[in-house]
PDB file of C-alpha atoms in Angstrom:
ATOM      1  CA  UNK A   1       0.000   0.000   0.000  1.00 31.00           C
ATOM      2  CA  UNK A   2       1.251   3.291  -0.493  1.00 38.00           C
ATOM      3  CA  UNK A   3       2.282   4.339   2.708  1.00 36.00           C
ATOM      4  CA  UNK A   4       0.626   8.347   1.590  1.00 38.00           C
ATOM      5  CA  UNK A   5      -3.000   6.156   1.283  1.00 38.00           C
ATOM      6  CA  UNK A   6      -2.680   5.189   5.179  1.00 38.00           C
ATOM      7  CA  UNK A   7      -2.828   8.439   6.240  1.00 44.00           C
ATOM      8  CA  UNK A   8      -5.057  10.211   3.263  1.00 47.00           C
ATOM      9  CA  UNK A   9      -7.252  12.641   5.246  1.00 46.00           C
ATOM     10  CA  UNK A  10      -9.625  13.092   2.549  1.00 46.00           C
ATOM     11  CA  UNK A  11     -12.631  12.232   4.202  1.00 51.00           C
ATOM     12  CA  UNK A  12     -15.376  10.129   2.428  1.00 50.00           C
ATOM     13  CA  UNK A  13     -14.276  11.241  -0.980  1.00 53.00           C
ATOM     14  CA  UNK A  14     -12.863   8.701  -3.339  1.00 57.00           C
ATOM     15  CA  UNK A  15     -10.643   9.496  -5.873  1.00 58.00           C
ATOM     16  CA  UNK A  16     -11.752   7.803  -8.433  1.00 61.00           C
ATOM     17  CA  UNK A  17     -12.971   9.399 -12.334  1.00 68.00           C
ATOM     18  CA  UNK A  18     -16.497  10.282 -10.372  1.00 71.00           C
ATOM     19  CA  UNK A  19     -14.706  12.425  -7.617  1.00 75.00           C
ATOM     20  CA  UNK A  20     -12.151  14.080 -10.396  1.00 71.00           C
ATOM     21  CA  UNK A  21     -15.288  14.898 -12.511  1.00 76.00           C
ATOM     22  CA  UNK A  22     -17.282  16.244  -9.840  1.00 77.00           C
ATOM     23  CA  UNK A  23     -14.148  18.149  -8.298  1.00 75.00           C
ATOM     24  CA  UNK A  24     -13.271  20.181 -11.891  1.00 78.00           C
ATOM     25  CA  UNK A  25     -17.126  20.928 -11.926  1.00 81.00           C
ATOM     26  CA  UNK A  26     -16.662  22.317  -8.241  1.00 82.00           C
ATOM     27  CA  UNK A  27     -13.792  24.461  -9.556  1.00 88.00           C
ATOM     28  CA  UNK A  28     -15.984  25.967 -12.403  1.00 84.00           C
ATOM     29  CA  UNK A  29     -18.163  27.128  -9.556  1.00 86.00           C
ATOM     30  CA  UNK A  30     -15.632  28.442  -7.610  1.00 87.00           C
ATOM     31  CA  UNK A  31     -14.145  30.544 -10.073  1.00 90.00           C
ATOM     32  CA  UNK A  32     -17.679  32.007 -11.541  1.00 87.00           C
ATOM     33  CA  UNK A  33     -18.763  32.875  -7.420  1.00 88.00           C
ATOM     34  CA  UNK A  34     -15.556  34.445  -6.785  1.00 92.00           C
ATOM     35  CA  UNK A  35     -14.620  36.216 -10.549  1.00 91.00           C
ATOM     36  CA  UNK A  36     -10.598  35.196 -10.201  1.00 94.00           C
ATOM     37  CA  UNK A  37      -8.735  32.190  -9.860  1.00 95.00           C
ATOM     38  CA  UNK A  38      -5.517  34.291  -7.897  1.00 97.00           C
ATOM     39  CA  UNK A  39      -7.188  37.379  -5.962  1.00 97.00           C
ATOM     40  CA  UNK A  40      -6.579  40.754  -7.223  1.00 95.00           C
ATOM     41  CA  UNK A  41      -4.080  42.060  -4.707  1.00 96.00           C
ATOM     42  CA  UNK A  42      -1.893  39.265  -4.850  1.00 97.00           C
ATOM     43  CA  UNK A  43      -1.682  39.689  -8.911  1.00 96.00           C
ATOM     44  CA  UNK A  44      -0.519  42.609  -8.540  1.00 95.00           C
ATOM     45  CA  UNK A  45       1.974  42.044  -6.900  1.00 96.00           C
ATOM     46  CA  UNK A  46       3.666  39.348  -8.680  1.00 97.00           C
ATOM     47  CA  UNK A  47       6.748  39.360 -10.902  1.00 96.00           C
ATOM     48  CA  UNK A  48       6.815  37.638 -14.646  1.00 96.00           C
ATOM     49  CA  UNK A  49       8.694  34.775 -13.705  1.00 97.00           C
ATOM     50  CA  UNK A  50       6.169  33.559 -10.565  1.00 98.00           C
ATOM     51  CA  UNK A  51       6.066  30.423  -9.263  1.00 98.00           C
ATOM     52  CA  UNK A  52       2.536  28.985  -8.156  1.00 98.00           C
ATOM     53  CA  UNK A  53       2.048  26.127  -6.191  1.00 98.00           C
ATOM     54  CA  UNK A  54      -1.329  24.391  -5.162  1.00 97.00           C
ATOM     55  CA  UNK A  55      -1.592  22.442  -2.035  1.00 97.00           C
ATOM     56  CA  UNK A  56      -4.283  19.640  -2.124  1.00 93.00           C
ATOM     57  CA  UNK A  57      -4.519  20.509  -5.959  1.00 94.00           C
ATOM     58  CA  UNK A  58      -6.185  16.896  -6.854  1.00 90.00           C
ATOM     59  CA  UNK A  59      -6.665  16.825 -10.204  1.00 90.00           C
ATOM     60  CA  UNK A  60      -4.739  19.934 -10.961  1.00 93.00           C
ATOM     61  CA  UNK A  61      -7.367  21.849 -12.351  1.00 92.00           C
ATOM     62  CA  UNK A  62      -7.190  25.504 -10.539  1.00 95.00           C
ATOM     63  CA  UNK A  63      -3.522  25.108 -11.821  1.00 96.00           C
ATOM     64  CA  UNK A  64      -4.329  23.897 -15.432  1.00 93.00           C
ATOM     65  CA  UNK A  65      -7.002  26.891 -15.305  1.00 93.00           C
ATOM     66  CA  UNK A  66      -4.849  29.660 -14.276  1.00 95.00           C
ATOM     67  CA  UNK A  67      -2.486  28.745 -16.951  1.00 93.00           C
ATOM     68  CA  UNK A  68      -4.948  29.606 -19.199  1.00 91.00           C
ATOM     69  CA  UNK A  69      -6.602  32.312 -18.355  1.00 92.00           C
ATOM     70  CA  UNK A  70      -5.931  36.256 -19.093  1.00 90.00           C
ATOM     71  CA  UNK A  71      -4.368  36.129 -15.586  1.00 91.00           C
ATOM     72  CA  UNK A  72      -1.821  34.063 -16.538  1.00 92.00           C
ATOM     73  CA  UNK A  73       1.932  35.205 -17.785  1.00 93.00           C
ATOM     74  CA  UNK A  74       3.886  33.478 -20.405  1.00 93.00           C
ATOM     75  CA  UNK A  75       7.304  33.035 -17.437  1.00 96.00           C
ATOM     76  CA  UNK A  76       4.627  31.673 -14.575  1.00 97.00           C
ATOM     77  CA  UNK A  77       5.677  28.029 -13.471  1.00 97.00           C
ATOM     78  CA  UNK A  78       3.297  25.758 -11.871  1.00 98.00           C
ATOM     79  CA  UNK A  79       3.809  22.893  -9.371  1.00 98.00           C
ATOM     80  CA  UNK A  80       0.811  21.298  -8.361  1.00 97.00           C
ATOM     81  CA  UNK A  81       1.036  18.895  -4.453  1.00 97.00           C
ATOM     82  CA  UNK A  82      -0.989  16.399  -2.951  1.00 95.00           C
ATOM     83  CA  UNK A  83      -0.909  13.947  -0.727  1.00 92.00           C
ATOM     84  CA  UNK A  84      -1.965  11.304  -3.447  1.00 90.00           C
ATOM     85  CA  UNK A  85      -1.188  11.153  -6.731  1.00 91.00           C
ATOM     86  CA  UNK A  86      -4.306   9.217  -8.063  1.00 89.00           C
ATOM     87  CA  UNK A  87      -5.403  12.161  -9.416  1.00 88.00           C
ATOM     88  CA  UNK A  88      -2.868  13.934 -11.115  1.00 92.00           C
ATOM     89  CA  UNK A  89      -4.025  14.374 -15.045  1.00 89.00           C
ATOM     90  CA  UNK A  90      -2.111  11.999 -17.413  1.00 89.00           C
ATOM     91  CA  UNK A  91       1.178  14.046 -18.671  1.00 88.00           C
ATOM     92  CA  UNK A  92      -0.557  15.109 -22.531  1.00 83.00           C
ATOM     93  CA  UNK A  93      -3.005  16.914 -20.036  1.00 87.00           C
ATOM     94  CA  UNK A  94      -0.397  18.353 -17.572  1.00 88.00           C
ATOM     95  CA  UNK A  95      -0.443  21.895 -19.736  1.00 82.00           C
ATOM     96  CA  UNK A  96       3.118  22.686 -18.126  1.00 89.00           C
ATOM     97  CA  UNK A  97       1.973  21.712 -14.407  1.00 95.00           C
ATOM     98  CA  UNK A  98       4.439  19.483 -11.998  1.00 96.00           C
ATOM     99  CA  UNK A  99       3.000  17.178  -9.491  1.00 97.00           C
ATOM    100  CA  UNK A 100       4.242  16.260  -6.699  1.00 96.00           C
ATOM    101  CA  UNK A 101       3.145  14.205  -3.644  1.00 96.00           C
ATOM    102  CA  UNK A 102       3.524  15.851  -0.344  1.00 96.00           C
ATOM    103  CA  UNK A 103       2.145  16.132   2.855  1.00 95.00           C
ATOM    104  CA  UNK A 104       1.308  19.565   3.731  1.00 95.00           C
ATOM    105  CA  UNK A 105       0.720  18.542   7.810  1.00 95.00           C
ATOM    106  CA  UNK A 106       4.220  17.570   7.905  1.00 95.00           C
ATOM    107  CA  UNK A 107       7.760  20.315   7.440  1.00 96.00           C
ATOM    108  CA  UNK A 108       8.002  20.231   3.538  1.00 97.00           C
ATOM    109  CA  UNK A 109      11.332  18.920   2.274  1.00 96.00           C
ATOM    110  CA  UNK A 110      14.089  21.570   2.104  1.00 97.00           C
ATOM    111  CA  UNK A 111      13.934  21.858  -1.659  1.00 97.00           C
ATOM    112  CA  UNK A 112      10.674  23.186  -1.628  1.00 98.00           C
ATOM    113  CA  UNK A 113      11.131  25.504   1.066  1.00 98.00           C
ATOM    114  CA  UNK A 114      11.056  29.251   0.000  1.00 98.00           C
ATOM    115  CA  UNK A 115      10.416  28.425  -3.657  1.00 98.00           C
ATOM    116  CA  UNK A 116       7.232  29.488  -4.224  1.00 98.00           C
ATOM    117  CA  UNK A 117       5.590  33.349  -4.697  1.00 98.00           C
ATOM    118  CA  UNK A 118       2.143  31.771  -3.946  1.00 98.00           C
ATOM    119  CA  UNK A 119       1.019  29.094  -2.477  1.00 98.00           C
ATOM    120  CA  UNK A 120      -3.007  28.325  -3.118  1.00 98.00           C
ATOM    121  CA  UNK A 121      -5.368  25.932  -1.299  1.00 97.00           C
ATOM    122  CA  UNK A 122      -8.989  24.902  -1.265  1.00 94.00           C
ATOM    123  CA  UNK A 123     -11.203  22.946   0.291  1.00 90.00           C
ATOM    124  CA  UNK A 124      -9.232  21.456   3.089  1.00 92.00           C
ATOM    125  CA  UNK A 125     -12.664  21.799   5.774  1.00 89.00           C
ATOM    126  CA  UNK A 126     -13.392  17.757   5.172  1.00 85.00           C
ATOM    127  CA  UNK A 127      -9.840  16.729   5.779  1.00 86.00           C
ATOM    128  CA  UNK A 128      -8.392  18.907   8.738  1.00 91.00           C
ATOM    129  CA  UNK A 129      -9.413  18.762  12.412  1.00 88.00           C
ATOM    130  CA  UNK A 130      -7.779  20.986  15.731  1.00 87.00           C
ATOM    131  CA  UNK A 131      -4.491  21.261  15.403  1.00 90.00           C
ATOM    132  CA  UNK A 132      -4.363  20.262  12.143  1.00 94.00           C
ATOM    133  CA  UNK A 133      -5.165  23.564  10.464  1.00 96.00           C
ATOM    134  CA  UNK A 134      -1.857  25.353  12.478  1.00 96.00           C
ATOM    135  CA  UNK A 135       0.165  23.236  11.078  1.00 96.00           C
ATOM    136  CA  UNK A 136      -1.054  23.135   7.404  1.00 97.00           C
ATOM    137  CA  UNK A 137      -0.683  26.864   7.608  1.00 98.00           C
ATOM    138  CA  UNK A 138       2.690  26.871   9.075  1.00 98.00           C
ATOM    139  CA  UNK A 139       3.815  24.517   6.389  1.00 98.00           C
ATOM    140  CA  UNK A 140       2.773  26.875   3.671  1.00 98.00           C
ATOM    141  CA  UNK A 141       4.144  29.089   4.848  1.00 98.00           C
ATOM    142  CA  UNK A 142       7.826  27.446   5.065  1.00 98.00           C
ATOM    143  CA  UNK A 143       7.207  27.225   0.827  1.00 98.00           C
ATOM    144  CA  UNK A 144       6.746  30.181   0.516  1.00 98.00           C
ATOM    145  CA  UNK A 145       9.363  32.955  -0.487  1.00 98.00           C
ATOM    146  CA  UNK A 146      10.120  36.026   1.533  1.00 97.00           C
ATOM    147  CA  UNK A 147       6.652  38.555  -0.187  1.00 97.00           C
ATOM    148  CA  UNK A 148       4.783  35.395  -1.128  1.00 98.00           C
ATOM    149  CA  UNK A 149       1.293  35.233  -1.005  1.00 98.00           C
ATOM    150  CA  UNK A 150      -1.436  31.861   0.696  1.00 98.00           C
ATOM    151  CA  UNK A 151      -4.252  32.246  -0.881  1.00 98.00           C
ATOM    152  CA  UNK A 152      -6.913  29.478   1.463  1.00 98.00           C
ATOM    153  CA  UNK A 153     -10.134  28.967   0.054  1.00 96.00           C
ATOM    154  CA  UNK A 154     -12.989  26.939   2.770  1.00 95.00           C
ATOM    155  CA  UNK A 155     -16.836  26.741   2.156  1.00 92.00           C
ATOM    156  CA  UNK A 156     -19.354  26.883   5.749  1.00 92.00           C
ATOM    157  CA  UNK A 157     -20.593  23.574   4.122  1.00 87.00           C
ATOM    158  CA  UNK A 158     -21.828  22.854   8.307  1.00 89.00           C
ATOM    159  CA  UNK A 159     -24.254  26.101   7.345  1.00 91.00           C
ATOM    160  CA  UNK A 160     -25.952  24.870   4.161  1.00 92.00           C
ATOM    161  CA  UNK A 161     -28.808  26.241   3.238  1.00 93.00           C
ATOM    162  CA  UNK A 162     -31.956  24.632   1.283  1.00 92.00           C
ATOM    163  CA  UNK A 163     -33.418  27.552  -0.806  1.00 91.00           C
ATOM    164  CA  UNK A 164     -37.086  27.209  -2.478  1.00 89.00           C
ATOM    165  CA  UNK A 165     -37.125  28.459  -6.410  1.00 84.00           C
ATOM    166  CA  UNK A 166     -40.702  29.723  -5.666  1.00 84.00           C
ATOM    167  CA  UNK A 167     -43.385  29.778  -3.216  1.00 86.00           C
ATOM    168  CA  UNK A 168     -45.059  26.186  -4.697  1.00 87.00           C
ATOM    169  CA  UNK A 169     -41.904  24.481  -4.237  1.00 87.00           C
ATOM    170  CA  UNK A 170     -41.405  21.069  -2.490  1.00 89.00           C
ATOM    171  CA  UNK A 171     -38.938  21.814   0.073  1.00 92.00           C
ATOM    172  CA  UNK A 172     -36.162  19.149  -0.500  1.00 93.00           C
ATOM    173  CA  UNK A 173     -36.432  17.046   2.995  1.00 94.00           C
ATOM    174  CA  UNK A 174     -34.659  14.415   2.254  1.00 94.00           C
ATOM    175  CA  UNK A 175     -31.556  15.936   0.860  1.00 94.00           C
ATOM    176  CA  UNK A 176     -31.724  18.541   3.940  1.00 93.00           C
ATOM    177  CA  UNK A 177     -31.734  15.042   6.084  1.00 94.00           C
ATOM    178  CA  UNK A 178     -28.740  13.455   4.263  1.00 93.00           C
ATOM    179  CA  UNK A 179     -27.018  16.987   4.530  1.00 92.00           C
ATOM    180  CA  UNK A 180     -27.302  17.005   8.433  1.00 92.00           C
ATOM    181  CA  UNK A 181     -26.580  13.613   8.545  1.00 92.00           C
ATOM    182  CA  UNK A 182     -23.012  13.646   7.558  1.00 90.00           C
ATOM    183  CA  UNK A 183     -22.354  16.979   8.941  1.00 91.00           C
ATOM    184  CA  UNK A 184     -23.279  16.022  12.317  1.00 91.00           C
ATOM    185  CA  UNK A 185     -21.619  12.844  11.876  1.00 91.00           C
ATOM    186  CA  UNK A 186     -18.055  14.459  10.755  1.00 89.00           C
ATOM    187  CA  UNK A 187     -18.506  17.341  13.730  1.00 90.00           C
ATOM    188  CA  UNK A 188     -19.275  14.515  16.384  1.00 89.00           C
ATOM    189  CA  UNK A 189     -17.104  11.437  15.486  1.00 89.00           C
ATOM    190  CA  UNK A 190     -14.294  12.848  13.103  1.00 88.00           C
ATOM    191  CA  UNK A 191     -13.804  17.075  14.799  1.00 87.00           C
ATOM    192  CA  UNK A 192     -14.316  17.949  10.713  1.00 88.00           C
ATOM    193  CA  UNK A 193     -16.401  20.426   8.946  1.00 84.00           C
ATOM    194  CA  UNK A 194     -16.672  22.631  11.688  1.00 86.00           C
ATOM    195  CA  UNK A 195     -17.957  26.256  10.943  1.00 89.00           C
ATOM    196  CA  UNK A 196     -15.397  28.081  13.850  1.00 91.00           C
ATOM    197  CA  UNK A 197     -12.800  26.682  11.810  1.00 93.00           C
ATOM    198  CA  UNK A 198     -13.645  28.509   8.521  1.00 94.00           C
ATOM    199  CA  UNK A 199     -15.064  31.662  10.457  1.00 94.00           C
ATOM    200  CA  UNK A 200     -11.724  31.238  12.632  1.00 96.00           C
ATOM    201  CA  UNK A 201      -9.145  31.531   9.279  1.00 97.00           C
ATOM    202  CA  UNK A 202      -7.793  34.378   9.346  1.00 98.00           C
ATOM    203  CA  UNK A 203      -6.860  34.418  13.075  1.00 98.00           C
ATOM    204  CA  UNK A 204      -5.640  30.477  12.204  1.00 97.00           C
ATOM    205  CA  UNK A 205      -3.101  32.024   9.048  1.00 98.00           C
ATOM    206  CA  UNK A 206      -2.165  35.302  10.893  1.00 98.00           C
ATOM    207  CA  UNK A 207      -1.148  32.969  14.284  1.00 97.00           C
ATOM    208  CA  UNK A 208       1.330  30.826  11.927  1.00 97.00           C
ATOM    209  CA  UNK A 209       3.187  33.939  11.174  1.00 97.00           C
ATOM    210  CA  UNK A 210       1.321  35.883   7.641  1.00 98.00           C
ATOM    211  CA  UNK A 211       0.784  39.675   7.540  1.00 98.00           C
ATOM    212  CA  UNK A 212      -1.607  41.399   6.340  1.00 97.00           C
ATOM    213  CA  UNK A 213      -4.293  38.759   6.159  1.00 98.00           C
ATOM    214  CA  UNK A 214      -7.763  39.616   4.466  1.00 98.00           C
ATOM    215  CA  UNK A 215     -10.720  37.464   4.731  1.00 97.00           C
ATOM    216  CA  UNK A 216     -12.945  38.066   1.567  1.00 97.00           C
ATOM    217  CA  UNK A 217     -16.923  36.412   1.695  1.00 95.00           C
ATOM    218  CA  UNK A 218     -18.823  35.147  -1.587  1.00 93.00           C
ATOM    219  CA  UNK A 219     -22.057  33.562  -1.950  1.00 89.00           C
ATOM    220  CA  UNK A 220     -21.951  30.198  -3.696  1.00 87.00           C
ATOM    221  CA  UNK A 221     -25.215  31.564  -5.800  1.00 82.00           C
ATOM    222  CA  UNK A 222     -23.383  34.973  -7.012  1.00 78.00           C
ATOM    223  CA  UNK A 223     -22.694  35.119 -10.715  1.00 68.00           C
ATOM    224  CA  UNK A 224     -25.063  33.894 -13.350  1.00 62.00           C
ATOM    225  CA  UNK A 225     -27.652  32.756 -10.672  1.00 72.00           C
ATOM    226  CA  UNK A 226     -29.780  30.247 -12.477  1.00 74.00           C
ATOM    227  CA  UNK A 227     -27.271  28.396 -13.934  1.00 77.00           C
ATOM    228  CA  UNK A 228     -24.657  28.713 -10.658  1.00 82.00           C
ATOM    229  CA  UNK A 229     -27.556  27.335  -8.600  1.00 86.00           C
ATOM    230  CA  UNK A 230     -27.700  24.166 -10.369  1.00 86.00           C
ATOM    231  CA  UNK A 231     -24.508  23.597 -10.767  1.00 85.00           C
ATOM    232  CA  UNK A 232     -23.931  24.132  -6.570  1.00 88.00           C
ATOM    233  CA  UNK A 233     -26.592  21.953  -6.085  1.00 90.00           C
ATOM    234  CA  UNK A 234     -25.251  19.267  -8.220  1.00 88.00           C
ATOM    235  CA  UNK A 235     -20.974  19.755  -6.771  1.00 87.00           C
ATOM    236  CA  UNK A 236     -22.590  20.123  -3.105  1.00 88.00           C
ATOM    237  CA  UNK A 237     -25.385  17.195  -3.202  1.00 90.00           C
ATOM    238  CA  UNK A 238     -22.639  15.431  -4.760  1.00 89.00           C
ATOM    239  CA  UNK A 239     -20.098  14.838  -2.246  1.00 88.00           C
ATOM    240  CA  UNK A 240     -22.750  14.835   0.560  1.00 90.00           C
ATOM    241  CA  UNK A 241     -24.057  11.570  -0.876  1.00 91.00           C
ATOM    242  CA  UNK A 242     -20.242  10.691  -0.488  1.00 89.00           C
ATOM    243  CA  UNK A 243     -19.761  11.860   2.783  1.00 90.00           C
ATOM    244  CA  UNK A 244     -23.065  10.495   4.075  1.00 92.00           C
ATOM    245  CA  UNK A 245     -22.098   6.831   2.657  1.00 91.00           C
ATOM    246  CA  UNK A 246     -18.817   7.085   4.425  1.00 90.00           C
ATOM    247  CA  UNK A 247     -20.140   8.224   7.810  1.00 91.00           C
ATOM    248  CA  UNK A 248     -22.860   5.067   7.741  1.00 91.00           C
ATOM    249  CA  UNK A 249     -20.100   2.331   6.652  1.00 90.00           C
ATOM    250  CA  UNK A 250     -17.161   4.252   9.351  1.00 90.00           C
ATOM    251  CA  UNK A 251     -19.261   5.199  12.015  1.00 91.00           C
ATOM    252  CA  UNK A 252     -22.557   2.538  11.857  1.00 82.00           C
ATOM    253  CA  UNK A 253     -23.253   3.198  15.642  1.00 81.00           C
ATOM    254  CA  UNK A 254     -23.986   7.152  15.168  1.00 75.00           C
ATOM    255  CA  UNK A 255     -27.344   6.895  14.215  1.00 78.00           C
ATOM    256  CA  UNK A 256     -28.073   5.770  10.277  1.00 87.00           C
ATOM    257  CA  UNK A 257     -26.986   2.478   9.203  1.00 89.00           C
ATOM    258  CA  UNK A 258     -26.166   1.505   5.186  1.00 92.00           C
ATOM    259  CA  UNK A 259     -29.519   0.911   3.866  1.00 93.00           C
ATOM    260  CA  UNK A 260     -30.884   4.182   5.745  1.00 93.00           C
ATOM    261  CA  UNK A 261     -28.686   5.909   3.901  1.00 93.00           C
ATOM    262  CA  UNK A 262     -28.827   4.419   0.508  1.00 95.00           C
ATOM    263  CA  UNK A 263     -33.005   5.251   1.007  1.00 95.00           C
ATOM    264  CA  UNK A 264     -31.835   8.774   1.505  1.00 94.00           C
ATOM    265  CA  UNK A 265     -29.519   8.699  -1.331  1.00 93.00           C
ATOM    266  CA  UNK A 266     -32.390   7.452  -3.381  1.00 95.00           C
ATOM    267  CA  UNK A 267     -35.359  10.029  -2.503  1.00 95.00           C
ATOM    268  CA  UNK A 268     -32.467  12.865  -2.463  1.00 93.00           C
ATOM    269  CA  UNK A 269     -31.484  11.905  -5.941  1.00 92.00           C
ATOM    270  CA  UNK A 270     -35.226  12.707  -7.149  1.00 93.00           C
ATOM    271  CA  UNK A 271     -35.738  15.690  -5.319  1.00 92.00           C
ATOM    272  CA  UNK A 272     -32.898  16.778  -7.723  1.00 88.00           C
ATOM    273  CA  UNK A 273     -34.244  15.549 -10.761  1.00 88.00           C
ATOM    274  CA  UNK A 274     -37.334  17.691 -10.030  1.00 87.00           C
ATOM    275  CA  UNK A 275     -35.422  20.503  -9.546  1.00 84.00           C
ATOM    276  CA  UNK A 276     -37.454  23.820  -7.601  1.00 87.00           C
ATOM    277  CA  UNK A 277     -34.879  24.177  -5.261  1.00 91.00           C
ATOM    278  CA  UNK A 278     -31.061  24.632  -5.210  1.00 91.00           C
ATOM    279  CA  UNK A 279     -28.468  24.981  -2.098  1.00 90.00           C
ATOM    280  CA  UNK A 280     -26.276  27.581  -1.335  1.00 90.00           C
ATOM    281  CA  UNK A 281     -22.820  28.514   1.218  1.00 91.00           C
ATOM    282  CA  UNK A 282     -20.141  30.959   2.143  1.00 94.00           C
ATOM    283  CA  UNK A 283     -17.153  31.082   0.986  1.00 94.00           C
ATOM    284  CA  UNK A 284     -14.209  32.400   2.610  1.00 96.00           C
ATOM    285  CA  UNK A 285     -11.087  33.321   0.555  1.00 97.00           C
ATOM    286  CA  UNK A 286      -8.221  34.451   3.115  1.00 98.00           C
ATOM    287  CA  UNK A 287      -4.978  36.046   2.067  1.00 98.00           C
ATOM    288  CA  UNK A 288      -2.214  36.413   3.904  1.00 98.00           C
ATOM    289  CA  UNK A 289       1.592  37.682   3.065  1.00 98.00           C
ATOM    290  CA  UNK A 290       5.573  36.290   4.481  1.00 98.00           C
ATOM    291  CA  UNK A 291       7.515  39.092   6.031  1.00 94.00           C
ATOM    292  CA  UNK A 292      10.507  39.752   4.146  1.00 87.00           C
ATOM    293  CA  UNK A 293       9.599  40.492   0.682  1.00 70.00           C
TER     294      UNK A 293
END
């Protein structure tokens, strides 16, 4: 077994074609709610030759999409880490991305330290618990050059909300069951997808030693609604059915078993195809700055 796999902290998500699929879908979102793939003030800031680095980066595809888009220049280099590397695109679609494994709760290596003029993350809220977030941030920030820039990306996924498209709507019980299902199974059993420790951020990334941190707030429903609303619905329901599964095969005794769940899974997966209704969350994007530069 490969010895990263023992210790993969991403919780109830495969990473299988499914997951990779649904994760480059959740990255279209992203980007249309937020309007940048690297925030504004750290663009600005950054010299031809950058170097970018993703921790967590999956399947690569903030990475791949940066490279291509207007925010992009020609001398930028790209290295893309995770602590698997089932997911890594083949090399024909690497567009000019490394990949590397690498554990970002443990002191990176000494060749990567200081290297990099960002270092982006997102997403991390199903895999990190107490302590865990410290360090993560700590060990971005030993990549990062003197100036460079984290850029940390969480959803309040523990604050979902089930929105009605009109007043006739069905309200969507059974995916609003699933949903507090496997939050309240991650919070209790696993310390994960807690809402202080999105709301807390800033305070976490400032405490491992970045200045100037900024928290900025998006709605997952902000640009283009009707067509962002499905597509949240679709990412977010998504992994929930993933999450939920998990939580009734890991943790049988915390109220659901198997078949409950699959029952769920089944009634949730027709309130969908009916449509009427669509969820929404918070994002937080928080920026923070190495002393030095």
């Amino acid at each position: 077994m490969d010895p990263h796999q023992e210790q993969d902290t991403y919780t109830g998500l495969s990473r299988d074609q499914e997951e990779s699929q649904r994760l480059n879908l959740q990255h279209d979102l992203y980007v249309r709610s937020t309007g940048f793939h690297i925030h504004p003030r750290i663009v600005a800031t950054l010299p031809s030759d950058a170097h970018i680095a993703e921790v967590a980066t999956g399947t690569g595809i903030w990475l791949r999409s940066l490279a291509a888009s207007p925010q992009s220049c020609p001398g930028w280099k790209y290295t893309g880490f995770d602590l698997s590397a089932e997911q890594f695109p083949s090399e024909p679609e690497r567009k000019g991305v490394n990949f590397r494994v690498l554990d970002i709760l443990k002191p990176p290596p000494e060749e990567e330290r200081g290297k990099y003029d960002v270092v982006h993350v997102r997403l991390l809220v199903c895999g990190l618990k107490g302590s865990d977030w410290q360090h993560a941030a700590r060990n971005m920030l030993a990549l990062l050059k003197p100036g460079g820039w984290i850029q940390w990306h969480e959803g309040a996924f523990a604050e979902l909300q089930f929105m009605q498209s009109s007043p006739s709507a069905p309200y969507p019980s059974a995916s609003r069951e699933l949903a507090r299902y496997a939050v309240r199974t991650l919070n209790g059993e696993e310390n994960k997808v807690l809402t202080a420790d999105v709301v807390e951020l800033p305070q976490t990334v400032a405490e491992a030693g970045f200045a100037d941190v900024e928290r900025y707030l998006f709605s997952s429903d902000r640009a283009e609604v009707e067509e962002t609303r499905k597509l949240a619905t679709q990412v977010e329901i998504g992994a929930l059915i993933a999450l939920a599964r998990y939580c009734a095969r890991v943790h049988s005794d915390a109220g659901k078993g198997e078949s409950e769940v699959e029952g769920l899974v089944e009634r949730c997966q027709e309130e969908m195809k009916a449509g009427q209704w669509y969820c929404r969350w918070d994002m937080h994007v928080v920026t923070g700055r190495k002393a030095g530069g």
